[in-house]
PDB file of C-alpha atoms and ligand atoms in Angstrom:
ATOM      1  CA  MET A1086      -9.246  -0.890  36.352  1.00 90.00           C
ATOM      2  CA  THR A1087      -7.160   2.196  36.969  1.00 96.00           C
ATOM      3  CA  TYR A1088      -7.230   5.896  36.340  1.00 98.00           C
ATOM      4  CA  VAL A1089      -4.879   7.308  33.703  1.00 98.00           C
ATOM      5  CA  VAL A1090      -3.454  10.732  32.858  1.00 98.00           C
ATOM      6  CA  THR A1091      -4.219  11.810  29.284  1.00 98.00           C
ATOM      7  CA  ASP A1092      -3.350  14.440  26.653  1.00 98.00           C
ATOM      8  CA  ASN A1093      -4.810  17.408  28.541  1.00 98.00           C
ATOM      9  CA  CYS A1094      -2.046  17.176  31.152  1.00 98.00           C
ATOM     10  CA  ILE A1095       0.766  17.812  28.669  1.00 98.00           C
ATOM     11  CA  ARG A1096       2.331  21.242  29.315  1.00 98.00           C
ATOM     12  CA  CYS A1097      -0.458  22.068  31.801  1.00 98.00           C
ATOM     13  CA  LYS A1098       0.988  19.946  34.601  1.00 98.00           C
ATOM     14  CA  TYR A1099      -0.935  21.683  37.372  1.00 98.00           C
ATOM     15  CA  MET A1100      -0.025  18.941  39.885  1.00 98.00           C
ATOM     16  CA  ASP A1101      -3.173  19.439  41.978  1.00 98.00           C
ATOM     17  CA  CYS A1102      -3.582  15.671  41.614  1.00 98.00           C
ATOM     18  CA  VAL A1103      -0.478  14.508  43.454  1.00 97.00           C
ATOM     19  CA  GLU A1104      -1.265  15.507  47.011  1.00 95.00           C
ATOM     20  CA  VAL A1105      -4.726  13.920  47.130  1.00 98.00           C
ATOM     21  CA  CYS A1106      -3.570  10.452  46.033  1.00 98.00           C
ATOM     22  CA  PRO A1107      -3.685   8.106  49.048  1.00 98.00           C
ATOM     23  CA  VAL A1108      -1.114   5.729  47.559  1.00 98.00           C
ATOM     24  CA  ASP A1109       1.303   8.263  45.976  1.00 98.00           C
ATOM     25  CA  CYS A1110       1.199   6.682  42.542  1.00 98.00           C
ATOM     26  CA  PHE A1111       1.959   9.739  40.358  1.00 98.00           C
ATOM     27  CA  TYR A1112       5.239   9.907  38.409  1.00 98.00           C
ATOM     28  CA  GLU A1113       6.753  13.013  36.862  1.00 98.00           C
ATOM     29  CA  GLY A1114       7.882  13.586  33.300  1.00 98.00           C
ATOM     30  CA  GLU A1115       9.320  16.816  31.949  1.00 97.00           C
ATOM     31  CA  ASN A1116       5.923  18.164  30.929  1.00 97.00           C
ATOM     32  CA  MET A1117       3.253  15.757  32.228  1.00 98.00           C
ATOM     33  CA  LEU A1118       2.539  13.304  35.023  1.00 98.00           C
ATOM     34  CA  VAL A1119       1.424   9.688  34.739  1.00 98.00           C
ATOM     35  CA  ILE A1120      -0.226   7.205  37.098  1.00 98.00           C
ATOM     36  CA  ASN A1121       1.227   3.776  37.836  1.00 98.00           C
ATOM     37  CA  PRO A1122      -1.738   1.512  36.977  1.00 98.00           C
ATOM     38  CA  SER A1123      -0.552  -1.304  39.205  1.00 98.00           C
ATOM     39  CA  GLU A1124      -0.396   0.988  42.249  1.00 98.00           C
ATOM     40  CA  CYS A1125      -3.601   2.998  41.630  1.00 98.00           C
ATOM     41  CA  ILE A1126      -6.452   1.763  43.849  1.00 98.00           C
ATOM     42  CA  ASP A1127      -9.170   3.343  41.669  1.00 97.00           C
ATOM     43  CA  CYS A1128     -10.411   5.660  44.401  1.00 98.00           C
ATOM     44  CA  GLY A1129     -11.228   8.412  41.887  1.00 97.00           C
ATOM     45  CA  VAL A1130     -10.215  11.227  44.256  1.00 98.00           C
ATOM     46  CA  CYS A1131      -7.751  12.778  41.801  1.00 98.00           C
ATOM     47  CA  GLU A1132     -10.137  13.030  38.843  1.00 98.00           C
ATOM     48  CA  PRO A1133     -12.083  16.151  39.945  1.00 98.00           C
ATOM     49  CA  GLU A1134      -8.929  17.839  41.269  1.00 98.00           C
ATOM     50  CA  CYS A1135      -7.405  18.296  37.811  1.00 98.00           C
ATOM     51  CA  PRO A1136      -8.194  21.771  36.353  1.00 98.00           C
ATOM     52  CA  ALA A1137      -7.407  20.435  32.869  1.00 98.00           C
ATOM     53  CA  GLU A1138      -9.687  17.394  33.153  1.00 98.00           C
ATOM     54  CA  ALA A1139      -6.766  15.196  32.190  1.00 98.00           C
ATOM     55  CA  ILE A1140      -7.478  12.255  34.499  1.00 98.00           C
ATOM     56  CA  LEU A1141      -9.922   9.605  33.338  1.00 98.00           C
ATOM     57  CA  PRO A1142     -10.908   6.059  34.339  1.00 97.00           C
ATOM     58  CA  ASP A1143      -9.541   3.539  31.847  1.00 96.00           C
ATOM     59  CA  THR A1144     -13.025   2.063  31.497  1.00 94.00           C
ATOM     60  CA  GLU A1145     -13.777   4.904  29.057  1.00 92.00           C
ATOM     61  CA  ASN A1146     -13.444   3.970  25.400  1.00 93.00           C
ATOM     62  CA  GLY A1147     -10.294   4.718  23.447  1.00 93.00           C
ATOM     63  CA  LEU A1148      -7.888   5.074  26.347  1.00 96.00           C
ATOM     64  CA  GLU A1149      -5.713   2.024  25.548  1.00 96.00           C
ATOM     65  CA  LYS A1150      -2.809   4.132  24.293  1.00 96.00           C
ATOM     66  CA  TRP A1151      -2.909   6.213  27.471  1.00 97.00           C
ATOM     67  CA  LEU A1152      -2.924   3.115  29.636  1.00 97.00           C
ATOM     68  CA  GLU A1153       0.174   1.959  27.769  1.00 98.00           C
ATOM     69  CA  LEU A1154       1.867   5.346  28.104  1.00 98.00           C
ATOM     70  CA  ASN A1155       1.086   5.590  31.847  1.00 98.00           C
ATOM     71  CA  THR A1156       2.384   2.050  32.396  1.00 98.00           C
ATOM     72  CA  LYS A1157       5.599   2.625  30.436  1.00 98.00           C
ATOM     73  CA  TYR A1158       6.585   5.997  31.850  1.00 98.00           C
ATOM     74  CA  SER A1159       5.572   5.349  35.475  1.00 98.00           C
ATOM     75  CA  ALA A1160       8.300   2.694  35.405  1.00 98.00           C
ATOM     76  CA  GLU A1161      10.877   5.215  34.136  1.00 98.00           C
ATOM     77  CA  TRP A1162      10.027   8.556  35.724  1.00 98.00           C
ATOM     78  CA  PRO A1163      10.501   9.595  39.399  1.00 98.00           C
ATOM     79  CA  ASN A1164       7.687   9.506  41.924  1.00 98.00           C
ATOM     80  CA  ILE A1165       6.078  12.835  42.867  1.00 98.00           C
ATOM     81  CA  THR A1166       3.984  13.494  45.980  1.00 97.00           C
ATOM     82  CA  VAL A1167       4.424  17.232  46.488  1.00 97.00           C
ATOM     83  CA  LYS A1168       2.787  19.832  44.263  1.00 96.00           C
ATOM     84  CA  GLY A1169       5.312  21.968  42.384  1.00 95.00           C
ATOM     85  CA  GLU A1170       4.831  25.055  40.236  1.00 95.00           C
ATOM     86  CA  ALA A1171       2.815  24.660  37.044  1.00 97.00           C
ATOM     87  CA  PRO A1172       4.369  25.960  33.792  1.00 97.00           C
ATOM     88  CA  ALA A1173       3.889  29.719  33.305  1.00 97.00           C
ATOM     89  CA  ASP A1174       1.821  29.114  30.154  1.00 98.00           C
ATOM     90  CA  ALA A1175      -0.275  26.278  31.634  1.00 98.00           C
ATOM     91  CA  ASP A1176      -3.567  28.162  31.242  1.00 98.00           C
ATOM     92  CA  ALA A1177      -2.796  28.989  27.603  1.00 98.00           C
ATOM     93  CA  MET A1178      -2.086  25.307  26.909  1.00 98.00           C
ATOM     94  CA  LYS A1179      -5.364  24.140  28.431  1.00 97.00           C
ATOM     95  CA  GLY A1180      -7.548  22.340  25.911  1.00 95.00           C
ATOM     96  CA  VAL A1181      -5.046  22.608  23.042  1.00 97.00           C
ATOM     97  CA  GLU A1182      -5.538  19.610  20.748  1.00 96.00           C
ATOM     98  CA  GLY A1183      -2.978  17.075  19.632  1.00 96.00           C
ATOM     99  CA  LYS A1184      -0.542  17.721  22.459  1.00 98.00           C
ATOM    100  CA  LEU A1185       0.789  14.160  22.463  1.00 97.00           C
ATOM    101  CA  GLU A1186       2.038  14.540  18.891  1.00 97.00           C
ATOM    102  CA  LYS A1187       3.248  18.120  19.290  1.00 97.00           C
ATOM    103  CA  PHE A1188       4.654  18.370  22.794  1.00 98.00           C
ATOM    104  CA  PHE A1189       5.117  15.008  24.540  1.00 98.00           C
ATOM    105  CA  SER A1190       8.558  14.612  26.099  1.00 98.00           C
ATOM    106  CA  PRO A1191       9.900  11.228  27.261  1.00 98.00           C
ATOM    107  CA  GLU A1192      12.409  13.017  29.506  1.00 98.00           C
ATOM    108  CA  PRO A1193      11.904  12.526  33.265  1.00 98.00           C
ATOM    109  CA  GLY A1194      10.927  15.350  35.600  1.00 97.00           C
ATOM    110  CA  SER A1195      12.781  16.056  38.816  1.00 95.00           C
ATOM    111  CA  GLY A1196      10.347  14.275  41.181  1.00 91.00           C
ATOM    112  CA  ASP A1197      10.029  15.430  44.788  1.00 86.00           C
TER     113      ASP A1197
HETATM  114 FE1  SF4 B2294      -4.368   7.912  43.236  1.00 51.07          FE
HETATM  115 FE2  SF4 B2294      -6.959   7.359  43.573  1.00 51.07          FE
HETATM  116 FE3  SF4 B2294      -6.147   8.844  41.498  1.00 51.07          FE
HETATM  117 FE4  SF4 B2294      -5.599   6.249  41.561  1.00 51.07          FE
HETATM  118  S1  SF4 B2294      -7.636   7.169  41.402  1.00 51.07           S
HETATM  119  S2  SF4 B2294      -4.190   7.900  40.997  1.00 51.07           S
HETATM  120  S3  SF4 B2294      -5.263   5.911  43.755  1.00 51.07           S
HETATM  121  S4  SF4 B2294      -6.013   9.401  43.676  1.00 51.07           S
HETATM  122 FE1  F3S B2295      -1.703  16.969  35.022  1.00 51.07          FE
HETATM  123 FE2  F3S B2295      -4.021  17.604  35.978  1.00 51.07          FE
HETATM  124 FE3  F3S B2295      -2.308  16.503  37.548  1.00 51.07          FE
HETATM  125  S1  F3S B2295      -2.857  18.797  34.514  1.00 51.07           S
HETATM  126  S2  F3S B2295      -0.368  17.207  36.730  1.00 51.07           S
HETATM  127  S3  F3S B2295      -3.198  15.569  35.776  1.00 51.07           S
HETATM  128  S4  F3S B2295      -3.682  18.147  38.066  1.00 51.07           S
END
């Protein structure tokens, strides 16, 4: 089991999650973060920290595609352990539906 970052993170990217993770397993894309499932120790500490409720345990139904996406991009994107600045329109993007289709970017972020 692992926790995964899902749709709600895209273009919200608050980054409140990164500093609480005891094993530093968040990775940064241009407009979302992902978790490396093989590094995550399932502590659950990050889940309530996310203002967008984007982090979920992969035991919930229907999260297979997110597990795949977190696995793929955590191998490509840089590690992030320090909270940066959220996008200016993060609050406006909160809860918007279909963000994966509309806004996902495979480009890496800058990391720490
Ligand atoms: Fe890190 Fe724990 Fe969240 Fe996994 S569940 S990403 S180990 S804070
Ligand atoms: Fe994304 Fe939530 Fe972290 S919006 S960057 S998972 S705090």
